[in-house]
CSV table of C-alpha atoms and ligand atoms in Angstrom, one decimal:
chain,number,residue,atom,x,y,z
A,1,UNK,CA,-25.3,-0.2,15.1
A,2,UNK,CA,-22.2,0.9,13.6
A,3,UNK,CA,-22.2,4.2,11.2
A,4,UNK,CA,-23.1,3.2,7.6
A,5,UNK,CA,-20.1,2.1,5.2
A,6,UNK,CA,-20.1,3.6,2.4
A,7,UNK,CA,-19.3,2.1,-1.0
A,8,UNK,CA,-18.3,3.4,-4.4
A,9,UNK,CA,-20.2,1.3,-7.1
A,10,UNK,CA,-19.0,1.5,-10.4
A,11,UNK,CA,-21.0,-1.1,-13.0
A,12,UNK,CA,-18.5,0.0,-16.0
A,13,UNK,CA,-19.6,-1.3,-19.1
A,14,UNK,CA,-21.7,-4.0,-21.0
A,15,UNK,CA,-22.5,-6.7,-18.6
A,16,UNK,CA,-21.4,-4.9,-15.9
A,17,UNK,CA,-24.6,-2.8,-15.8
A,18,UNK,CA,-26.5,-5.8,-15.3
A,19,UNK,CA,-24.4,-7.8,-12.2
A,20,UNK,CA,-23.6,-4.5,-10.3
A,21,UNK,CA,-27.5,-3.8,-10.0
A,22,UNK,CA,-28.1,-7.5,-9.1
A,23,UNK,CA,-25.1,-7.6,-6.8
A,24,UNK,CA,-26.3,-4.6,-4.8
A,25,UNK,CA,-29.7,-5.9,-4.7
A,26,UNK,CA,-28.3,-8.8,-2.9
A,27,UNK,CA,-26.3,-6.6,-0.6
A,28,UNK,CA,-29.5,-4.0,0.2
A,29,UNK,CA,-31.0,-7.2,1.5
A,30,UNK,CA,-28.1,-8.3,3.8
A,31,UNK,CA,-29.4,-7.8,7.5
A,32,UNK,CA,-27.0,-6.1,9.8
A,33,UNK,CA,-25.5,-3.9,7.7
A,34,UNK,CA,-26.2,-0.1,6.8
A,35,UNK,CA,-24.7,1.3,3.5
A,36,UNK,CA,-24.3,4.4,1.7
A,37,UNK,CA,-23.5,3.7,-1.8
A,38,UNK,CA,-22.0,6.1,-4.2
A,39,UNK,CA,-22.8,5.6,-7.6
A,40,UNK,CA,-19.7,6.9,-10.4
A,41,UNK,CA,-18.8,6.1,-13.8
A,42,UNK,CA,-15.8,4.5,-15.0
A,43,UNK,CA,-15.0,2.6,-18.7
A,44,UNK,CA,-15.7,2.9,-22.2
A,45,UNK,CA,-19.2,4.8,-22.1
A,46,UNK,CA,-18.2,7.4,-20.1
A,47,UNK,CA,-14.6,7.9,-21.9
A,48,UNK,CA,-16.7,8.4,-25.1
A,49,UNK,CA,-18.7,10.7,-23.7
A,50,UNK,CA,-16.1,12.7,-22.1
A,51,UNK,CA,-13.1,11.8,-23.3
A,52,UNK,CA,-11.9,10.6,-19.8
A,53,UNK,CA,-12.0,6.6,-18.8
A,54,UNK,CA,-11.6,7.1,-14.9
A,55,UNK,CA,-13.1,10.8,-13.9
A,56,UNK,CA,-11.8,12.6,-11.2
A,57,UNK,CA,-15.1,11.9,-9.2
A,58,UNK,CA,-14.8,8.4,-9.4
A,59,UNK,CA,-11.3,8.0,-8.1
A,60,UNK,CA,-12.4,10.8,-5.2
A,61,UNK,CA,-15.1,8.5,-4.1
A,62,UNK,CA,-13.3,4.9,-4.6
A,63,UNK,CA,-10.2,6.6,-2.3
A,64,UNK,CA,-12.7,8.2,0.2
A,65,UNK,CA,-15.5,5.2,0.3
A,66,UNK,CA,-15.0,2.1,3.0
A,67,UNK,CA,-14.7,-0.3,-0.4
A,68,UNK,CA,-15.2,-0.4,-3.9
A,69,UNK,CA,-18.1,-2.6,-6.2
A,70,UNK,CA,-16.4,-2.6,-9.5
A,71,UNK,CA,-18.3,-4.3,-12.3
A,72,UNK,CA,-16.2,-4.7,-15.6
A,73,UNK,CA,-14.5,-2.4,-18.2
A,74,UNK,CA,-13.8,-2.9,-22.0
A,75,UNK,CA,-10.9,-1.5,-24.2
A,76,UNK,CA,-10.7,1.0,-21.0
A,77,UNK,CA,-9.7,-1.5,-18.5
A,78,UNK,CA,-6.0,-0.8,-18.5
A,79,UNK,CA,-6.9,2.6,-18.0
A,80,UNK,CA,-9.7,2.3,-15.3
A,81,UNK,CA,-8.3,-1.0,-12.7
A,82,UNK,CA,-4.8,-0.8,-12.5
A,83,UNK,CA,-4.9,3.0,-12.1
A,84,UNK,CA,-7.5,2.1,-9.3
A,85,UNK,CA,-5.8,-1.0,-7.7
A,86,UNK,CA,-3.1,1.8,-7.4
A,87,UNK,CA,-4.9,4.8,-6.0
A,88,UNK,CA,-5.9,2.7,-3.2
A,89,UNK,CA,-2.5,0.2,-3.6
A,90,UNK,CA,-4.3,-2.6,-3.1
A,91,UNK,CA,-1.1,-5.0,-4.1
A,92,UNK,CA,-2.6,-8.7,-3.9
A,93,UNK,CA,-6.2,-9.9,-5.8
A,94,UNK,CA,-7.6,-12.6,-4.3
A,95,UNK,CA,-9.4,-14.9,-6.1
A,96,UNK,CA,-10.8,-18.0,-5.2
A,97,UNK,CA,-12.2,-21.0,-7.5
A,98,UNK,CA,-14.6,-23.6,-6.1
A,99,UNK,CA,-16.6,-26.2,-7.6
A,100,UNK,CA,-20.5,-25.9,-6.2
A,101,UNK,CA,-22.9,-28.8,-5.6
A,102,UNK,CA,-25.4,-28.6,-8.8
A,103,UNK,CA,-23.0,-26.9,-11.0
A,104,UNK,CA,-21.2,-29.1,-13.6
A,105,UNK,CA,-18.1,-28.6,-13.5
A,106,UNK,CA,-15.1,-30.2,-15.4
A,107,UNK,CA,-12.6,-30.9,-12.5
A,108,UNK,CA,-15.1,-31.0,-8.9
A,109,UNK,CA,-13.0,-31.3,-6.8
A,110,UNK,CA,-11.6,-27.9,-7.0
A,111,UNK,CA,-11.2,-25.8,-3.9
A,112,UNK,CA,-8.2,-23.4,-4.3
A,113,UNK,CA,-7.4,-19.5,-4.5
A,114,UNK,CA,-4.6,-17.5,-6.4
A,115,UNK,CA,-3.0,-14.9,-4.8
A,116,UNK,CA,-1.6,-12.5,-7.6
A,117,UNK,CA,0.2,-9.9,-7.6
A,118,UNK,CA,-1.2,-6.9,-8.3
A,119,UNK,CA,1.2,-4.2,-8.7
A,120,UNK,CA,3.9,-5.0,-11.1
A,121,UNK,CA,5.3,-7.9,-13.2
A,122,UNK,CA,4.4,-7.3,-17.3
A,123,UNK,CA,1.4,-5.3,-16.3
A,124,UNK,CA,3.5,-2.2,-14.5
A,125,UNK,CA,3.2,-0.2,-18.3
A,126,UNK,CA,6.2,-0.2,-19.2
A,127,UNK,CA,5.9,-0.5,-22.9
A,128,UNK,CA,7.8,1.5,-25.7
A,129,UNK,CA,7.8,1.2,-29.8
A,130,UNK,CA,11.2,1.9,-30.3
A,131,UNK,CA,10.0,2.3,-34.0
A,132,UNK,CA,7.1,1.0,-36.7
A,133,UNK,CA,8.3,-2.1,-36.4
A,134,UNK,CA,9.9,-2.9,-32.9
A,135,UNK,CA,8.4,-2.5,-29.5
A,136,UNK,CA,9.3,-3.1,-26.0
A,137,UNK,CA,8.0,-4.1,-22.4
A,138,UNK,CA,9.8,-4.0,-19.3
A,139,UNK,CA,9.0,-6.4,-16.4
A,140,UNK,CA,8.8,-4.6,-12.9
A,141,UNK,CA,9.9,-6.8,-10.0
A,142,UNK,CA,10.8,-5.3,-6.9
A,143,UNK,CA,11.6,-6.6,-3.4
A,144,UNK,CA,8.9,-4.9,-1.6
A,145,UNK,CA,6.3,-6.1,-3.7
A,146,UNK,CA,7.5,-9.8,-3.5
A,147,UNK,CA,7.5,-9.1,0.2
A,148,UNK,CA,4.3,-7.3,1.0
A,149,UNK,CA,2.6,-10.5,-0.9
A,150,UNK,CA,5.1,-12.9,0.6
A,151,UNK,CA,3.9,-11.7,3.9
A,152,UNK,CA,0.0,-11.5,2.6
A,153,UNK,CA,0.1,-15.5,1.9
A,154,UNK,CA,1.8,-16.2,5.0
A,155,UNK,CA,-1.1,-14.4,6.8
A,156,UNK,CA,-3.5,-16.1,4.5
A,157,UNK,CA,-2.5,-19.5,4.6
A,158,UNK,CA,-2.8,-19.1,8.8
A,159,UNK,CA,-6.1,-17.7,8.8
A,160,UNK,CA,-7.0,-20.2,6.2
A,161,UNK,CA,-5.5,-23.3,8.2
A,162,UNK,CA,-3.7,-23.8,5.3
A,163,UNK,CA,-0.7,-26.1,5.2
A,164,UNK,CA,1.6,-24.1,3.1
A,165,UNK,CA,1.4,-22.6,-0.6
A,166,UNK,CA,3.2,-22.8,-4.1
A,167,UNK,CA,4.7,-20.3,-5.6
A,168,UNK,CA,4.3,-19.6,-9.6
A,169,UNK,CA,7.0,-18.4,-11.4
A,170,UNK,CA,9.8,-18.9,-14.3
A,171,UNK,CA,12.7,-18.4,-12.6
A,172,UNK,CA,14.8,-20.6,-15.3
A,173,UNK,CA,14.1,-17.9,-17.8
A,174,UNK,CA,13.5,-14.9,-16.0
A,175,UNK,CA,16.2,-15.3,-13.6
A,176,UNK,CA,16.9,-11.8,-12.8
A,177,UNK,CA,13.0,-10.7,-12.4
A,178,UNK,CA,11.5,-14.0,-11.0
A,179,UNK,CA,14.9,-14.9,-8.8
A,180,UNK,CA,14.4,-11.8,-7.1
A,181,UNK,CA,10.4,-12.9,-6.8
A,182,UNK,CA,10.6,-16.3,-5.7
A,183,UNK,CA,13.7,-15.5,-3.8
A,184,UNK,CA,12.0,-12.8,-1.8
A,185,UNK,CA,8.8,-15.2,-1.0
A,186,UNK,CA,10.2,-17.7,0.1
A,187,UNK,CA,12.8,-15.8,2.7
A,188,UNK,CA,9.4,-14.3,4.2
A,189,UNK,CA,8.2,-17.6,4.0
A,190,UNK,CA,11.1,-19.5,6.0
A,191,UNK,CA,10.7,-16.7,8.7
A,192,UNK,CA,7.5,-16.9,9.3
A,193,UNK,CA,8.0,-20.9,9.8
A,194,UNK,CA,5.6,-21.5,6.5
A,195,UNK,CA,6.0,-24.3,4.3
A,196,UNK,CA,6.3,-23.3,0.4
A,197,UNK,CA,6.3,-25.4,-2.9
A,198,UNK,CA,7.5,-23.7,-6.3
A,199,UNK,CA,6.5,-24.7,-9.7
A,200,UNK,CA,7.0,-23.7,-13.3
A,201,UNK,CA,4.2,-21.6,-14.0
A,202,UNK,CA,3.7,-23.6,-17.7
A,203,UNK,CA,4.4,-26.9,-16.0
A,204,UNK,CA,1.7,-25.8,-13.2
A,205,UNK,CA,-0.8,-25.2,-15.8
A,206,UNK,CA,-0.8,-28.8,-17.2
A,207,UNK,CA,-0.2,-29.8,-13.3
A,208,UNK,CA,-3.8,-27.5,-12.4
A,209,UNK,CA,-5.7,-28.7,-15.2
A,210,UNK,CA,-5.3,-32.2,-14.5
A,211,UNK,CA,-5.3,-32.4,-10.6
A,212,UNK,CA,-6.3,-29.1,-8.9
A,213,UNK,CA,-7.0,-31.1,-5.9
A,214,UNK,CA,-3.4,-31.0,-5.2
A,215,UNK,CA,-3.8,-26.7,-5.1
A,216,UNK,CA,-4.9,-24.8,-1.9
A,217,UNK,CA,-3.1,-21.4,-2.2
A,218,UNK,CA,-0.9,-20.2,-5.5
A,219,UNK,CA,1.1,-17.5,-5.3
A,220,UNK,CA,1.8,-15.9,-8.7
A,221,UNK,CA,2.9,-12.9,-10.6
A,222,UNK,CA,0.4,-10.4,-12.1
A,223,UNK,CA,0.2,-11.7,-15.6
A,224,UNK,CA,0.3,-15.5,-14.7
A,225,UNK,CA,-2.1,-15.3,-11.9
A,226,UNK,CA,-4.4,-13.3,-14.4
A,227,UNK,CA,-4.1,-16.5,-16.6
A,228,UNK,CA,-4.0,-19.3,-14.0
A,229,UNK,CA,-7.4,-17.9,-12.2
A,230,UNK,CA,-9.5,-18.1,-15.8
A,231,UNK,CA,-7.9,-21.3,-16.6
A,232,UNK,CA,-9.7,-22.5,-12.8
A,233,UNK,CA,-12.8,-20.8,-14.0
A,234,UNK,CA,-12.6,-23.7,-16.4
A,235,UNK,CA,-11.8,-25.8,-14.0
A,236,UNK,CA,-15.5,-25.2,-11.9
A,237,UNK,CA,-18.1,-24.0,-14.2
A,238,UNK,CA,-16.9,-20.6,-16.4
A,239,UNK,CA,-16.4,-17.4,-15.6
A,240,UNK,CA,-20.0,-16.5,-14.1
A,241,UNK,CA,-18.8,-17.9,-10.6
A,242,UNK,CA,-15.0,-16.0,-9.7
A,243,UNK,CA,-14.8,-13.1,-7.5
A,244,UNK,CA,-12.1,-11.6,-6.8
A,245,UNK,CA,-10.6,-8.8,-4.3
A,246,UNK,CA,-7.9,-6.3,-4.1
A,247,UNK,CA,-7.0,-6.1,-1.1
A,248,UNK,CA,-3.5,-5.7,1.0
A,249,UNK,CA,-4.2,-2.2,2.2
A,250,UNK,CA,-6.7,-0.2,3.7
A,251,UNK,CA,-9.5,-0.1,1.0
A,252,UNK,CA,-10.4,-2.6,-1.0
A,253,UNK,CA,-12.0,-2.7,-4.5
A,254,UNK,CA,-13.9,-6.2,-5.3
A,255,UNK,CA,-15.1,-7.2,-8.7
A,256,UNK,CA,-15.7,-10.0,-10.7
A,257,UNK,CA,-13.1,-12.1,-12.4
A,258,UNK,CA,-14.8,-12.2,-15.8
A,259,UNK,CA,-15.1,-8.9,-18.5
A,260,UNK,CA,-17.6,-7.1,-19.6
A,261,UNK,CA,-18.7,-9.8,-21.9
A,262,UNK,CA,-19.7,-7.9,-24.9
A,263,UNK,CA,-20.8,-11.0,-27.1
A,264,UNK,CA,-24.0,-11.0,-23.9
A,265,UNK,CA,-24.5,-7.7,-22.8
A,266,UNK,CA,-28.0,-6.2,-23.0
A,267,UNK,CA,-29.1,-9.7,-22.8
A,268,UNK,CA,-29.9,-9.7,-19.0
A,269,UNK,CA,-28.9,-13.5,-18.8
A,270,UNK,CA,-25.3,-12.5,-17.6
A,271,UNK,CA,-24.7,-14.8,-14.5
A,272,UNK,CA,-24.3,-12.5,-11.3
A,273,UNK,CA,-22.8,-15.2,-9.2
A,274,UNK,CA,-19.3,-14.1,-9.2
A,275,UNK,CA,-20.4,-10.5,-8.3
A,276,UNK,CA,-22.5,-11.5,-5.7
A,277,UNK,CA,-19.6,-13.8,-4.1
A,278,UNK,CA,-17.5,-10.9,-5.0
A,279,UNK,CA,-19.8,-8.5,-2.3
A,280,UNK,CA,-19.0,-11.9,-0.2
A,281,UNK,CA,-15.8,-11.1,0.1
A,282,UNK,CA,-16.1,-7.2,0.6
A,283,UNK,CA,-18.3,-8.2,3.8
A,284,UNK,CA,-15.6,-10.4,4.5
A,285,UNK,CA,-13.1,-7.7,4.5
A,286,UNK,CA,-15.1,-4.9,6.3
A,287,UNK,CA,-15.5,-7.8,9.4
A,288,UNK,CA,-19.3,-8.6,8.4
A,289,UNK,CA,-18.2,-12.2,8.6
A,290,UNK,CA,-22.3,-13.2,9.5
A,291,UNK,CA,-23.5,-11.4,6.4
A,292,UNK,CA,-20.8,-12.8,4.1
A,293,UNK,CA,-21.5,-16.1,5.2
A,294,UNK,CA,-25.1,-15.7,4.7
A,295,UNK,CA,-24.5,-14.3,1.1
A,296,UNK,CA,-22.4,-17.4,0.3
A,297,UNK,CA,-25.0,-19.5,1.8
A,298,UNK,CA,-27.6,-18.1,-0.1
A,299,UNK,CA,-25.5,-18.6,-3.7
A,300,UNK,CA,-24.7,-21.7,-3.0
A,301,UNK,CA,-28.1,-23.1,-2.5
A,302,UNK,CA,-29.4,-21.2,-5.4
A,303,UNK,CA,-26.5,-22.8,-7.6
A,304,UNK,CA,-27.8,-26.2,-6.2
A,305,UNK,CA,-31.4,-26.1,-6.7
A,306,UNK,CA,-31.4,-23.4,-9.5
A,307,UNK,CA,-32.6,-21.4,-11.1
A,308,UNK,CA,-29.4,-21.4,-13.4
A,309,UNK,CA,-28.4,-18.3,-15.7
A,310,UNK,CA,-27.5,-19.9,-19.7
A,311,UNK,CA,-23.7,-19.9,-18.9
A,312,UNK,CA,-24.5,-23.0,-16.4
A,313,UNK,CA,-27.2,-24.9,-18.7
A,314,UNK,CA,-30.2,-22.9,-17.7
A,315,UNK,CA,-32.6,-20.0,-18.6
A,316,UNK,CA,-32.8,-18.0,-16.0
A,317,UNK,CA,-32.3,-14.1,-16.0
A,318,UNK,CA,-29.8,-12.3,-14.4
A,319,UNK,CA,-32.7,-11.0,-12.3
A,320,UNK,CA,-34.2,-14.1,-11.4
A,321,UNK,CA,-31.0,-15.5,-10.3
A,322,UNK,CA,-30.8,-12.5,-8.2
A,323,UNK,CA,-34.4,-12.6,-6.6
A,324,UNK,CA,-33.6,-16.4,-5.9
A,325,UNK,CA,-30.7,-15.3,-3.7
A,326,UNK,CA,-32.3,-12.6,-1.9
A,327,UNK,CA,-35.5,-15.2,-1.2
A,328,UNK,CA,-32.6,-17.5,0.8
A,329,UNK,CA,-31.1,-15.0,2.5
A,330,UNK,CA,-32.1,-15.3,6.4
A,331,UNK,CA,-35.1,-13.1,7.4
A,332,UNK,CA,-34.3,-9.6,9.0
B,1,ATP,P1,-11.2,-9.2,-20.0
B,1,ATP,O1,-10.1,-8.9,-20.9
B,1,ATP,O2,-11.9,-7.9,-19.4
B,1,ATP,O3,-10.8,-10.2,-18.9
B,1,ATP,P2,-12.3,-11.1,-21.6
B,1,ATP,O4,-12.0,-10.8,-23.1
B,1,ATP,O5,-11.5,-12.1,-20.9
B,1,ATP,O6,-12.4,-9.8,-20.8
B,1,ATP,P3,-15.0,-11.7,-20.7
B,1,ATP,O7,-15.7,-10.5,-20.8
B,1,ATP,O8,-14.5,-12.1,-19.3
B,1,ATP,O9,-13.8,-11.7,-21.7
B,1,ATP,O10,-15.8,-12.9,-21.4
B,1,ATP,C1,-15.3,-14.2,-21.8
B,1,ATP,C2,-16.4,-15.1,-22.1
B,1,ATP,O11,-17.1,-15.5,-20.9
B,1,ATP,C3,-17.5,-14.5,-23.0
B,1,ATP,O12,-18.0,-15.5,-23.9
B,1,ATP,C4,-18.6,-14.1,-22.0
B,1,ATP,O13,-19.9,-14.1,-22.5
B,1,ATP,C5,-18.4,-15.2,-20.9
B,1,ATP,N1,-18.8,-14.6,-19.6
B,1,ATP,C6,-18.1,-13.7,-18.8
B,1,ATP,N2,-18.7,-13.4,-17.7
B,1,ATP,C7,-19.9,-14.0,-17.8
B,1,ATP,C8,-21.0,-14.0,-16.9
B,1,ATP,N3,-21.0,-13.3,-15.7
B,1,ATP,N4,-22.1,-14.7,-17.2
B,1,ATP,C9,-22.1,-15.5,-18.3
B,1,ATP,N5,-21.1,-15.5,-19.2
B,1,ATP,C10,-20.0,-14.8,-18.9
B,2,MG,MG1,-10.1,-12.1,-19.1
């Protein structure tokens, strides 16, 4: 057997305490795979305490580890993921919406993933108050970010068998920033010999929320993939059920779409689903392609025959969801 891989775990805060611990529980039981985890602080509660959001240890151990479980921060996030995303320049978050057999879901025939940006666009910080009452942003767009993800999707879209994707953007408005974005993807996209569709990103949203059958991979900027992927948490069942992954580069950092959920924390009925799929994926990316199968497996079933956390009509606990997945995973 290979060394063990070690992992930074960081819960954050509220509800994040409670689908780290279920996540890892899941991952514990995974057969054929050793891990060292690292447990730090990042967030709210520990920038209250100290004064700092993101501690030196933390980032040491995220930019050291193999791959990063990040639950959820509150009015710290700005200052805890994108610092992150950065240290270990993970420039694309992958995140995937599917509908699941058992799991009402307002459009089921949903099976597609957004590919944002994760580097740049509105989110690079760029903000000034020129005075009380006037204030600024400044939208980052670079060529060599549009490239790097240009070139992610084309490698995506050929693992995935994909035919093609579409490309998200305003480039009748923003026609400096998203020329120079759309532009960019779909050069990379003609030399690699992939097929790309463009679409108003407001025009795609009606577009998605009326037939996402018609979606397989979306390529978007920062902001409007952060928008487009809750919007397709609609689409299949809420917000319990999206992972995500920042990947691109050599670590990754995988988390949950959804927040910290204050208006549930403490509760324990906080569906872990999307964390769970999200240690899916970090399987996925350090080549455990068996286990990561058999964690998908084992949500999937549990979504089907329940039990079902409050978010998805049931009463389960986040712990009980979490038992029922580790009782389908294979035997070791
Ligand atoms: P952020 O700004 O960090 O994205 P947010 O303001 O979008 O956070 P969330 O914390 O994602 O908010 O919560 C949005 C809603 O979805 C809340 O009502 C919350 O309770 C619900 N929710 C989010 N995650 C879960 C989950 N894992 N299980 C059940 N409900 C959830
Ligand atoms: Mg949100």
């Amino acid at each position: 057997m290979s060394d063990a891989e070690t992992i930074a775990v960081i819960p954050g805060d509220g509800i994040g305490h409670e689908v780290v611990p279920a996540a890892l529980r899941v991952l514990e039981a995974v057969d054929g795979v050793d891990f060292e985890f690292v447990h730090v602080e990042a967030g709210d509660a520990v920038a209250e305490r100290t004064g700092e959001p993101l501690p030196e240890e933390t980032l040491a151990a995220v930019t050291s580890a193999d791959a990063t479980l990040f639950g959820a921060t509150g009015e710290t996030s700005a200052d805890v993921i994108l610092p992150l995303r950065d240290a270990v320049d993970s420039f694309v978050n992958v995140r995937p919406a599917r509908t699941y057999p058992g799991v009402d879901a307002v459009q089921p025939e949903t099976d597609l993933v957004i590919l944002r940006e994760n580097t740049e666009g509105v989110y690079a910080g760029i903000e000034n108050r020129l005075s009380a009452d006037v204030s600024t942003l400044t939208r980052l767009v670079t060529r060599s970010a549009s490239r790097r993800l240009g070139e992610f999707a084309c490698d995506y879209v050929a693992d995935a068998d994909a035919d093609g994707f579409t490309v998200a953007h305003k480039n009748n408005v923003m026609r400096v920033t998203d020329g120079l974005f759309v532009d960019t993807i779909e050069e990379v996209a003609a030399d690699r010999g992939v097929e790309v569709d463009d679409q108003y990103m407001d025009a795609m949203a009606t577009h998605l929320a009326m037939n996402p059958a018609e979606y397989d991979v979306i390529v978007c900027p920062n902001l409007a993939g952060d928008v487009l992927s809750d919007l397709a948490a609609g689409l299949v069942g809420g917000l319990g059920l999206l992972p995500s992954a920042n990947v691109g580069a050599e670590r990754g950092i995988f988390e949950p779409v959804h927040g910290c959920a204050p208006d549930i924390a403490g509760e324990g009925v906080a569906n872990p689903a999307a964390t769970v799929l999200s240690t899916a994926m970090l399987l996925d990316f350090l080549d455990y392609d068996g286990a990561a199968a058999a964690v998908r497996t084992a949500v999937e079933s549990t979504l089907a025959d329940g039990p079902r956390t409050p978010d998805l009509g049931g009463s389960a606990t986040t712990d009980e969801l979490a038992t029922a997945i580790v009782d389908r995973l294979p035997d070791s």
